[in-house]
Coordinates of C-alpha atoms in Angstrom, one line a residue:
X17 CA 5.0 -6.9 -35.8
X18 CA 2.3 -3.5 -35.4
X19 CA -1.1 -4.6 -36.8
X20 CA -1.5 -1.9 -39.7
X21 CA -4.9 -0.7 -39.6
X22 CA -7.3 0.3 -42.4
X23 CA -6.7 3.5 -44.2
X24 CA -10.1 6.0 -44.1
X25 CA -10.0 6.2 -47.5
X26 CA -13.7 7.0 -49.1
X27 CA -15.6 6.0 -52.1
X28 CA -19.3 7.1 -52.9
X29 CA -19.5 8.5 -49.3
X30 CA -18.3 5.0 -47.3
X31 CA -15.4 4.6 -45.5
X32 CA -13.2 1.5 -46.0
X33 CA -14.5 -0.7 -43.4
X34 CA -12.1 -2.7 -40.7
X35 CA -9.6 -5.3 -42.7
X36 CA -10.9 -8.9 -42.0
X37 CA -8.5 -11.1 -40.3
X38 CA -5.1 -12.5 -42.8
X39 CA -5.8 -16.0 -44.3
X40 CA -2.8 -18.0 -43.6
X41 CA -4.0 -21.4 -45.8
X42 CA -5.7 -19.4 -48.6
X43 CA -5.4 -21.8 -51.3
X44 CA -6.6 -20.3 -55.3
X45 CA -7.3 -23.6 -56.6
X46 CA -9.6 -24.2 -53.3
X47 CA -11.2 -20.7 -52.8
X48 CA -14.2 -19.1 -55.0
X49 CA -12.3 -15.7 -54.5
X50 CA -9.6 -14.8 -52.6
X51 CA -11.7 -12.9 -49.9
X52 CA -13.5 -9.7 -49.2
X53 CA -11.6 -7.1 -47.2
X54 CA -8.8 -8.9 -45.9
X55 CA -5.7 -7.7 -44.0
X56 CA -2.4 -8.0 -45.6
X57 CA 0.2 -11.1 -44.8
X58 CA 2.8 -10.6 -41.8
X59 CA 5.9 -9.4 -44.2
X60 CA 8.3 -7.3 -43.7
X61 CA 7.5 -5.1 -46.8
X62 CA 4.0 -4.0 -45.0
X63 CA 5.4 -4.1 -41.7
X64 CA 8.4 -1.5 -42.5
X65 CA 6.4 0.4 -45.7
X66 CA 4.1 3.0 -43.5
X67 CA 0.9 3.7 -43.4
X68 CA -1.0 2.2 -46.5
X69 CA -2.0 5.3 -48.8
X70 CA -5.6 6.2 -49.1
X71 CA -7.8 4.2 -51.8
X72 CA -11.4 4.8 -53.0
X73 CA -13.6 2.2 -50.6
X74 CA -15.3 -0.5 -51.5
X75 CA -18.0 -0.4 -54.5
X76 CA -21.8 0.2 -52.8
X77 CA -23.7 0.6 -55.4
X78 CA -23.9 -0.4 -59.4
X79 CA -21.9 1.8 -60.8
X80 CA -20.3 2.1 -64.4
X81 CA -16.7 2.0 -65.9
X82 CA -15.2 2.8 -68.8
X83 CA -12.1 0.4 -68.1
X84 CA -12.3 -1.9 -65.1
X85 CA -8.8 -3.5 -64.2
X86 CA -9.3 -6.6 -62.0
X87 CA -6.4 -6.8 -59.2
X88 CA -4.7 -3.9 -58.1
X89 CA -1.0 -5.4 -57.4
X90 CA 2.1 -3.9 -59.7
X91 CA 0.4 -5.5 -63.0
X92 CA -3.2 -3.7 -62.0
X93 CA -1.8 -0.2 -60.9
X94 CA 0.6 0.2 -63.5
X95 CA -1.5 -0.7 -66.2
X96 CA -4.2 1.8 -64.9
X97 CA -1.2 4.1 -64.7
X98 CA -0.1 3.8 -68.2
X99 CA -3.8 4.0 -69.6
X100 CA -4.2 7.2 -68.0
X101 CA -0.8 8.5 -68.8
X102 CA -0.7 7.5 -72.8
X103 CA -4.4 6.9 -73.7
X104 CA -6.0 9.3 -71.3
X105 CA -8.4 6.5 -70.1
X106 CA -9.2 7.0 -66.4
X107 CA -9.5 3.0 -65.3
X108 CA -11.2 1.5 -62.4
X109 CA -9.6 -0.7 -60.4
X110 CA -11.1 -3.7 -58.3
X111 CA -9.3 -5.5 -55.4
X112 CA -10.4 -8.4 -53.5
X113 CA -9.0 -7.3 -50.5
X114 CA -6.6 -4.1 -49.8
X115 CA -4.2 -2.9 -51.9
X116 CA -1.9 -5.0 -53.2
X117 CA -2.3 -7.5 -51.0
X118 CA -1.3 -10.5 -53.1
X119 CA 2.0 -11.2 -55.0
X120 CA 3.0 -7.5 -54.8
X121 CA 3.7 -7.2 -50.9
X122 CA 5.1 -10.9 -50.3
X123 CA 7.6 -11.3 -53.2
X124 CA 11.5 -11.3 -52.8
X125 CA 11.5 -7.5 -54.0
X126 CA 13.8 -8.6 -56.6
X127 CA 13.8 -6.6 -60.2
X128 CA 15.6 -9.1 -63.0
X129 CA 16.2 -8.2 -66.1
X130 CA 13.8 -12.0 -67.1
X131 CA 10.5 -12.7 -68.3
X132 CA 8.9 -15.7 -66.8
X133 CA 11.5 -19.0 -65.8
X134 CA 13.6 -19.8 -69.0
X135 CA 16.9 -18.9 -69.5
X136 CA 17.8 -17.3 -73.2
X137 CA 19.4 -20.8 -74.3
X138 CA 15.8 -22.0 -73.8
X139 CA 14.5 -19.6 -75.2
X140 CA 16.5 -20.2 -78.7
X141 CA 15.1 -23.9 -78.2
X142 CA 11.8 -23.4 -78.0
X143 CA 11.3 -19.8 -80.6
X144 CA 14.6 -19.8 -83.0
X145 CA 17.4 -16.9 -82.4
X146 CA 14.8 -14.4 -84.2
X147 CA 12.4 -14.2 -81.2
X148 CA 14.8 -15.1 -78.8
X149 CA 16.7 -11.9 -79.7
X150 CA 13.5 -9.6 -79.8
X151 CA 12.5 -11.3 -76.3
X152 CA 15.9 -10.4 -75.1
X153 CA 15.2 -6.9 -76.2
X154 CA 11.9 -7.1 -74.5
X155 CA 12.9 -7.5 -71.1
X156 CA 15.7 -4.6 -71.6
X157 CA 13.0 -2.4 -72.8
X158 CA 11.2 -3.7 -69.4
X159 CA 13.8 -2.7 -67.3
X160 CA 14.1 0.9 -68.9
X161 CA 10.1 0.8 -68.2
X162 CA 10.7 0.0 -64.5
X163 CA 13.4 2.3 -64.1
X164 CA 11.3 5.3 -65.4
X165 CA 8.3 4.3 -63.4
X166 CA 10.1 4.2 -60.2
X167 CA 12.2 7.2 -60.7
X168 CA 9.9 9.3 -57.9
X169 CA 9.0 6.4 -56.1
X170 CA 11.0 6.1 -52.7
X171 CA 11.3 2.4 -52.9
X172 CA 14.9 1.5 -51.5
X173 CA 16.0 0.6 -55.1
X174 CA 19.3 -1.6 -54.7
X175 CA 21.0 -1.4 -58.3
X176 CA 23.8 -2.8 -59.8
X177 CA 22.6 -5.9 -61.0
X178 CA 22.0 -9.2 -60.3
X179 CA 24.7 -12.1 -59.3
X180 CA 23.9 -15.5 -59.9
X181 CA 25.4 -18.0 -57.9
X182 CA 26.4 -21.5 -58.8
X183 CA 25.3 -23.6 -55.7
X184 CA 27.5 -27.0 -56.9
X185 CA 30.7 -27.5 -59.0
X186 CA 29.0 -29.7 -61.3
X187 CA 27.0 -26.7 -62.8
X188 CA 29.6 -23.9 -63.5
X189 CA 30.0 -25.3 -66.9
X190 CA 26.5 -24.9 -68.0
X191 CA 26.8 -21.2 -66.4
X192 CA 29.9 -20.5 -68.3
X193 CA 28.2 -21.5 -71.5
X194 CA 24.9 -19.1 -70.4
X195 CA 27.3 -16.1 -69.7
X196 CA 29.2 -16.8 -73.1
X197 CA 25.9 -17.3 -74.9
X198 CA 24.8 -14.3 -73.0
X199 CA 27.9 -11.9 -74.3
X200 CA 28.3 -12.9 -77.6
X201 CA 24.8 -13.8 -79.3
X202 CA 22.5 -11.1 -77.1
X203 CA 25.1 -8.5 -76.7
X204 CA 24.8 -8.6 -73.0
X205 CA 27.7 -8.4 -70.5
X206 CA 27.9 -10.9 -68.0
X207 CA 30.6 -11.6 -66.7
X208 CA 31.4 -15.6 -65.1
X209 CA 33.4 -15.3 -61.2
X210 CA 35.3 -18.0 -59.6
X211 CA 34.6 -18.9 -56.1
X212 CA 37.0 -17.5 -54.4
X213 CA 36.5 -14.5 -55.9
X214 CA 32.6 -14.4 -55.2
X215 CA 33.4 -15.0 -51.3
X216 CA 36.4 -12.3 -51.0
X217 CA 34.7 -9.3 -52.5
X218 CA 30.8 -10.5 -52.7
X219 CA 29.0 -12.7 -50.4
X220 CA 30.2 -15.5 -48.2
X221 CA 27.7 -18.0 -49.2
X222 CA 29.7 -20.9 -48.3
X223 CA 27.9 -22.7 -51.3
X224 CA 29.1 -20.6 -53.8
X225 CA 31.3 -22.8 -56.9
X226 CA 31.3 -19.5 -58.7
X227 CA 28.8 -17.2 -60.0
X228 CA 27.5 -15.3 -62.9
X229 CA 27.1 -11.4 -62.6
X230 CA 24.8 -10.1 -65.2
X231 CA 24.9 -5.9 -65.1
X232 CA 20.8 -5.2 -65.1
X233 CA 19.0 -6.0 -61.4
X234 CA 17.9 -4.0 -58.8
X235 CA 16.4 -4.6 -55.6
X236 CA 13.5 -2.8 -54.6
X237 CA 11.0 -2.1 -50.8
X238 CA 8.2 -4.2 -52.2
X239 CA 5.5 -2.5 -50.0
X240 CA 6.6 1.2 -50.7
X241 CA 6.6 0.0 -54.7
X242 CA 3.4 -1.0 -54.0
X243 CA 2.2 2.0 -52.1
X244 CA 4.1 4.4 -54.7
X245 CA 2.1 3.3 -57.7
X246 CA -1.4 3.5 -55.6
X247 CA -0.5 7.2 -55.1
X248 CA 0.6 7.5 -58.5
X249 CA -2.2 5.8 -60.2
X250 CA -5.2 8.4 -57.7
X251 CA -3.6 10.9 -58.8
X252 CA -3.9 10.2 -62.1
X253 CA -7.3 9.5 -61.7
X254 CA -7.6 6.1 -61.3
X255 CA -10.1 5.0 -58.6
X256 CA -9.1 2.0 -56.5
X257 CA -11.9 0.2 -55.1
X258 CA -10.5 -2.9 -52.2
X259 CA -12.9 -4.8 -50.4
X260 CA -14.4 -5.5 -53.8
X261 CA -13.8 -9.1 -54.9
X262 CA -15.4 -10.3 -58.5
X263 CA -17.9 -12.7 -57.7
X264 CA -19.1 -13.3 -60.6
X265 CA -18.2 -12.1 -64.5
X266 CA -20.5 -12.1 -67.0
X267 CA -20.4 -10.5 -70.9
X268 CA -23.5 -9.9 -72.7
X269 CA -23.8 -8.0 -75.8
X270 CA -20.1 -6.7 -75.5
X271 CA -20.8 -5.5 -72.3
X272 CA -18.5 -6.7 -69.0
X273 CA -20.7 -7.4 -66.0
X274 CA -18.7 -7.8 -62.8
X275 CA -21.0 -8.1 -59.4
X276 CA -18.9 -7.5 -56.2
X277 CA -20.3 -7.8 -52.6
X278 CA -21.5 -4.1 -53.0
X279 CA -22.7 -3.8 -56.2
X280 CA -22.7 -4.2 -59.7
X281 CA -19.7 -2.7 -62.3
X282 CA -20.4 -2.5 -65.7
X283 CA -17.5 -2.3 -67.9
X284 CA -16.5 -1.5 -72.0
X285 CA -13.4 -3.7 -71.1
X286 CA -11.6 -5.6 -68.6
X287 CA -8.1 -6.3 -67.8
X288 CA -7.2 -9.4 -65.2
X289 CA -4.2 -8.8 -63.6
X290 CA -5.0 -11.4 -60.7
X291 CA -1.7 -13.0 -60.5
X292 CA -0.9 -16.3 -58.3
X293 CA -4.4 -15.1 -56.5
X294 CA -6.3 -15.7 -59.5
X295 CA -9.7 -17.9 -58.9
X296 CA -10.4 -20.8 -60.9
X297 CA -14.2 -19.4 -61.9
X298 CA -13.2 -15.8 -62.1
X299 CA -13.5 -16.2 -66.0
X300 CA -13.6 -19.3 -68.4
X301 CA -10.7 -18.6 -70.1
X302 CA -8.2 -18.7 -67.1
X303 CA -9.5 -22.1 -65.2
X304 CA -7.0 -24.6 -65.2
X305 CA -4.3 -22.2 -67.1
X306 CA -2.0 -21.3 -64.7
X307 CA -0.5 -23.1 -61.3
X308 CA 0.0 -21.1 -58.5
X309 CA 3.0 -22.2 -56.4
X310 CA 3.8 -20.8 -52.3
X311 CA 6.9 -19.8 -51.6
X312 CA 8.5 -18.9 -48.6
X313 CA 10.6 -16.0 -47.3
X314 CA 12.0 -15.1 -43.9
X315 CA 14.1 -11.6 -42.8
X316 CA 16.5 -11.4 -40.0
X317 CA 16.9 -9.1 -37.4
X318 CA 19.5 -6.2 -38.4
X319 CA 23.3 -7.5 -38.6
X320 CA 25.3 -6.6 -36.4
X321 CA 29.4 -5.3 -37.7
X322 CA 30.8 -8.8 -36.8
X323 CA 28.3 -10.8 -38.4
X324 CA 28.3 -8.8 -41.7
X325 CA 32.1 -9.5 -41.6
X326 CA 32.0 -13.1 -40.7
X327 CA 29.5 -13.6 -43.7
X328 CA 31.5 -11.6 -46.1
X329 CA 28.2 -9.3 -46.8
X330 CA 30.0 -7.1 -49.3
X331 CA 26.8 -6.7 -51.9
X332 CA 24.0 -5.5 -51.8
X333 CA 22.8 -6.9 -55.4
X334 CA 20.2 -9.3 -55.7
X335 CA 20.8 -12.4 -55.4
X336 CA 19.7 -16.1 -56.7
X337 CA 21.3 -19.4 -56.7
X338 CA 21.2 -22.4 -59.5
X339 CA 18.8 -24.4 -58.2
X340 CA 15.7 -25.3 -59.7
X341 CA 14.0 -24.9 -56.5
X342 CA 16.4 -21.9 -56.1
X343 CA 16.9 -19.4 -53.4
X344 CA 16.4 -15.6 -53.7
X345 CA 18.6 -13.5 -51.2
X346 CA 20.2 -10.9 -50.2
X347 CA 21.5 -7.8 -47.8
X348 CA 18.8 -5.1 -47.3
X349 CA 19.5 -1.4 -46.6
X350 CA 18.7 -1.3 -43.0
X351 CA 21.6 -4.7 -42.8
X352 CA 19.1 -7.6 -42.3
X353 CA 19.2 -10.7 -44.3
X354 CA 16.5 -11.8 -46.8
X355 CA 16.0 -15.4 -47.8
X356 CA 13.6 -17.1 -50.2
X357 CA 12.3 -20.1 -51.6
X358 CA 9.9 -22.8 -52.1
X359 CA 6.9 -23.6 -49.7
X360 CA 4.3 -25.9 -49.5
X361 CA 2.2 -27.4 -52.0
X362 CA -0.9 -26.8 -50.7
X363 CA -3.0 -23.8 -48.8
X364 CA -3.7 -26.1 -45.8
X365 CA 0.2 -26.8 -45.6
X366 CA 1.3 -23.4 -45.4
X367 CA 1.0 -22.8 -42.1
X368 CA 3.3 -25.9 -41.1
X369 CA 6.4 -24.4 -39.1
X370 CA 8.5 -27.0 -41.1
X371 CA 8.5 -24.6 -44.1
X372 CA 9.8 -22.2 -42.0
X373 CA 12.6 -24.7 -41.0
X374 CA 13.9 -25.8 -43.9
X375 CA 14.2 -22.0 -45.2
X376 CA 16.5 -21.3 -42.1
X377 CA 18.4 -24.4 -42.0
X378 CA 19.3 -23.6 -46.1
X379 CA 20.5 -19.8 -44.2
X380 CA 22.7 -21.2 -42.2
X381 CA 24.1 -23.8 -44.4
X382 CA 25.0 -20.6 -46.6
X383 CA 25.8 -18.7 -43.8
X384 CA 27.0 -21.0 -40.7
X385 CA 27.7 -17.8 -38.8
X386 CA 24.2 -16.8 -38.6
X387 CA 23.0 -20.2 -36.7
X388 CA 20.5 -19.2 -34.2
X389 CA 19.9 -15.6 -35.1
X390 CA 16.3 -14.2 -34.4
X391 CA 13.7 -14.2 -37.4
X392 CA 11.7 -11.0 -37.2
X393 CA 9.3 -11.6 -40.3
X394 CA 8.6 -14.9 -42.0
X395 CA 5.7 -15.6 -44.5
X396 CA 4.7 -16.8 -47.7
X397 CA 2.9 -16.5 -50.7
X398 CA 1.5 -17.2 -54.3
X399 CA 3.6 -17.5 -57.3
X400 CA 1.9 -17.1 -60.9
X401 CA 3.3 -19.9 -62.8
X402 CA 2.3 -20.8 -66.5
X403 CA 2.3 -24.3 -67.6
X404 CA 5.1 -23.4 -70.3
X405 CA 6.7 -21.3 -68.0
X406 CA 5.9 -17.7 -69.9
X407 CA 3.9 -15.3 -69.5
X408 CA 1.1 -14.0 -71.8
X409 CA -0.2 -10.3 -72.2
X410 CA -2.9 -11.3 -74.3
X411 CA -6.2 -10.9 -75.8
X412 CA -7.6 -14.7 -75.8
X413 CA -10.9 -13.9 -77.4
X414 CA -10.6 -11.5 -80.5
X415 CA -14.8 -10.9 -80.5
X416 CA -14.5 -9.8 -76.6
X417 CA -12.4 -6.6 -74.9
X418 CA -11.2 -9.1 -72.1
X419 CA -7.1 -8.9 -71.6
X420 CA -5.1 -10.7 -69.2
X421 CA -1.5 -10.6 -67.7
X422 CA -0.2 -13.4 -66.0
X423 CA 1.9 -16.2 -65.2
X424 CA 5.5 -14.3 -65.1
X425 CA 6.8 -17.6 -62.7
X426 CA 8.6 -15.2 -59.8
X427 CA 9.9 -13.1 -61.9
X428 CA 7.3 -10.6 -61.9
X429 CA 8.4 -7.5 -59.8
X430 CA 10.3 -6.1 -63.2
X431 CA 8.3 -7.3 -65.9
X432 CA 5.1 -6.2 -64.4
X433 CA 5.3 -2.7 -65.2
X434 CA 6.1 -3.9 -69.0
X435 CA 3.1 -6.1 -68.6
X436 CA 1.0 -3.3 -67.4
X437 CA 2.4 -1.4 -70.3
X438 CA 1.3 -3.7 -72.9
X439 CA -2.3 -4.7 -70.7
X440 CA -2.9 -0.3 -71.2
X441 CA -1.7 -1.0 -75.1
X442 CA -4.1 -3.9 -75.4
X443 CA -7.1 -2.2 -73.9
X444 CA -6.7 1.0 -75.6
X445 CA -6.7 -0.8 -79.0
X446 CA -3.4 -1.1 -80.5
X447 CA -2.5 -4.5 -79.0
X448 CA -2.7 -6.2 -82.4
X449 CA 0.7 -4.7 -83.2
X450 CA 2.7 -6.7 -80.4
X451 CA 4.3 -10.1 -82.4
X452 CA 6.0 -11.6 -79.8
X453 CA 4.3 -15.2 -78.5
X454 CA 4.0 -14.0 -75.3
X455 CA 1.2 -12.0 -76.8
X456 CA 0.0 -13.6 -79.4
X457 CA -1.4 -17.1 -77.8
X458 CA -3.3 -18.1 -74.3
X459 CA -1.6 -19.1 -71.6
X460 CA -1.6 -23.2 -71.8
X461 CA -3.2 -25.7 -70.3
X462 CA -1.2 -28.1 -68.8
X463 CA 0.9 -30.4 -70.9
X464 CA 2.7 -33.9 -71.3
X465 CA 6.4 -33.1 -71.9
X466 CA 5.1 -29.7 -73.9
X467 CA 3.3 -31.9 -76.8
X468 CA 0.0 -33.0 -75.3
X469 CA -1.9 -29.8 -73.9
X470 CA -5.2 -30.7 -72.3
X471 CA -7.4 -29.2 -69.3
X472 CA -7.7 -32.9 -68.6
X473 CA -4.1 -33.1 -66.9
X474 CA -5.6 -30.5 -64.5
X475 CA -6.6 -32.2 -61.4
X476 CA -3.4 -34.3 -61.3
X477 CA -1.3 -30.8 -61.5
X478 CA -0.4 -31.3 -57.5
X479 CA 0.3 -35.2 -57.6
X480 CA 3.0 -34.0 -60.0
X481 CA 4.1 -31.1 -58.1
X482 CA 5.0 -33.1 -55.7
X483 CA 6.4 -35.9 -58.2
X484 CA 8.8 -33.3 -59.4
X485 CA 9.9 -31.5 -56.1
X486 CA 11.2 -34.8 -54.9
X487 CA 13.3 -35.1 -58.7
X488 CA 14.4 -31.6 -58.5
X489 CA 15.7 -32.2 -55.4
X490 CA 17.5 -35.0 -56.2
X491 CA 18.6 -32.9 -59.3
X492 CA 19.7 -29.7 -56.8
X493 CA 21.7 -32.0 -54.2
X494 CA 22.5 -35.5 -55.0
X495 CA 23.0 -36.7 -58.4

């Protein structure tokens, strides 16, 4: 893969100085920050996106800023977007490294119509039919949101929907209750498929016991997403600043003061927007709130006739199967496959070829036919996971202009432009009219069984990571 090289893009008369070299074992729990200048990972979406647009440089001096988003993947960019486009607030953005560099150039590029990991049936459980419906509505408000913003982007969009495919027998039923409950309580067509059905006119996956096919889903170029809303957001008059990591925050006197390598910004208000690269000290009310996750994801070389054929490629849908540990997949436009799932637990592990394995071995045990075909891209990255497994848009100190958006669990390529949406509503003031209790509480600490929350589980977060890969494994294949 072509080394992309740093863009000449100026701010306060510097150029952007050379990237320093990718960090394979970044870990967020580990690191103070995530880095200062960085290059981007090895993925396909910056190796086939083009040149990265031009951004403002890093911050030299102290400087001051009305509105100072931290982060400046989908959540950041789109949120400085919408300030500028409904509040007329010009926003200044500050990245670690370059441009979306974290979750928003190594995700599966897949746009769901889902808001963090619960289904709606668990969503009734834990809210009541009320929210559950007005949650519902949510997302489809999210996906309008996304459509509209990525109307004159050139992203590759993939519509159509999304299929959901049930990897054993033994969980069809629990499917066709989720499609039924789907259809007749949220108004919302899916539709269940048997399995022969799913491998004559869909996809071969020689896993597939059936599948559900719910109508909103696209798939998207993650990198030219990414790149779109940079352009968008300069021309709007947001300034993006990479090479700019927060090193240290401090308020005093309502007053947001965020140092950075190269100077000093001073801020009315701050929206974090950090994601799964969020540091542990970048501000108190974040440590020990959110678990970042790695997961994995490799893309082929381009298909050939016979092998699109002999793997019954018919969709080009996105794609996830009914695993806990699930995989995310499917057929891109220039005919490669793309496969995800989990990774490592650790930074330090990342790097471990066996990752790598295991993602190709799951390939070809749903696609035998593709046994031994060349990987051109393989990497990994950080997932934003919440301990309750939602997300929060939220304000978590009433008495300080500090917002956050985080922990959508994977399913963030959609919902962030919503989240942005509601971080611009939040920071321009009218934040307090959003009831749902994705904005109304903190993201959690970690919890026993959901009924005893305490920053004390925090350290023992991985031993039980690991605990629960080994059950949910069991879960997904054996029992």
């Amino acid at each position: 893969m072509e080394t992309i090289m740093p863009n000449a893009g100026k701010a306060m008369g510097q150029a952007t100085p050379p990237a320093q070299p990718y960090d394979p074992a970044y870990d967020p729990l580990k690191s103070a920050t995530p880095g200062a200048g960085r290059d981007y990972a090895p993925t396909y979406w910056i190796g086939t996106a083009g040149e990265p647009p031009a951004d403002d440089g890093p911050i030299t001096q102290d400087t001051d800023a009305d509105v100072v988003i931290i982060g400046s993947g989908f959540t950041g960019l789109t949120a400085a977007i919408f300030l500028a486009q409904e509040y007329g607030i010009k926003a200044t953005v500050l990245e670690a490294n370059r441009s979306s560099w974290g979750c928003s150039t190594r995700n599966g590029g897949q746009a769901q119509c889902a808001s963090g990991r619960l289904k709606r049936s668990q969503w009734i459980q834990r809210y009541g039919l009320d929210t559950a419906l007005k949650l519902h509505r949510e997302c489809l408000d999210a996906m309008d949101t996304f459509k509209g913003l990525i109307e004159d982007i050139d992203c590759d969009p993939q519509p159509g929907g999304h299929l959901y495919v049930a990897h054993r027998d033994k969980v069809m039923p629990g499917l066709e209750k989720e499609a039924r409950l789907l259809r007749e309580t949220f108004d919302y067509d899916a539709r269940i498929l048997d399995a022969d059905t799913v491998k004559r006119e869909w996809i071969g996956d020689q896993e597939a016991a059936g599948a559900m096919h719910e109508p909103e889903g696209i798939g998207i170029h993650a990198g030219k997403l990414a790149f779109g809303y940079l352009k968008k957001a300069r021309a709007l008059g947001v300034k993006v600043h990479p090479a700019s990591p927060v090193q240290r925050f401090e308020s005093r006197g309502g007053v947001h003061y965020l140092t950075t390598p190269g100077g000093t910004v001073k801020a009315r208000a701050v929206g974090i927007a950090t994601g799964g690269y969020t540091s542990q000290s970048l501000h108190r009310e974040l440590k020990n709130r959110l678990l970042p996750i790695l997961s994995n994801s490799i893309v082929t070389r381009p298909l050939t006739g016979e092998e699109l054929e002999a793997c019954s490629l018919r969709t080009r849908q996105v794609i996830t199967d009914t695993r806990i540990l699930r995989h995310y997949y499917r057929l891109l436009p220039d005919n490669r496959l793309q496969i995800g799932s989990r990774s490592a637990i650790t930074g330090r592990d990342a790097p471990q070829k066996k990752y790598e394995a295991l993602l190709i071995g799951d390939m070809h045990r749903k696609f035998p036919a593709l046994e031994g075909i060349q990987v051109d891209y393989s990497w990994w990255g950080w997932v934003d996971v919440s301990h309750d497994m939602m997300p929060r848009i939220h304000q978590p100190d009433r008495g300080e202009s500090v917002y956050y958006a985080l922990g959508y669990g994977g399913n963030g390529v959609m919902y962030s432009a919503q989240a942005g949406r509601r971080l611009a509503q939040w920071i321009a003031g009218h934040g307090r009219s959003l009831e749902l209790p994705i904005f109304t509480s903190r993201l959690p600490f970690p919890s026993v069984r959901e009924t005893i929350e305490s920053p004390a589980f925090a350290p023992f977060r991985r031993v039980g990571q690991r605990f629960l890969y080994r059950w949910y494994y069991l879960k997904d294949e054996v029992l």
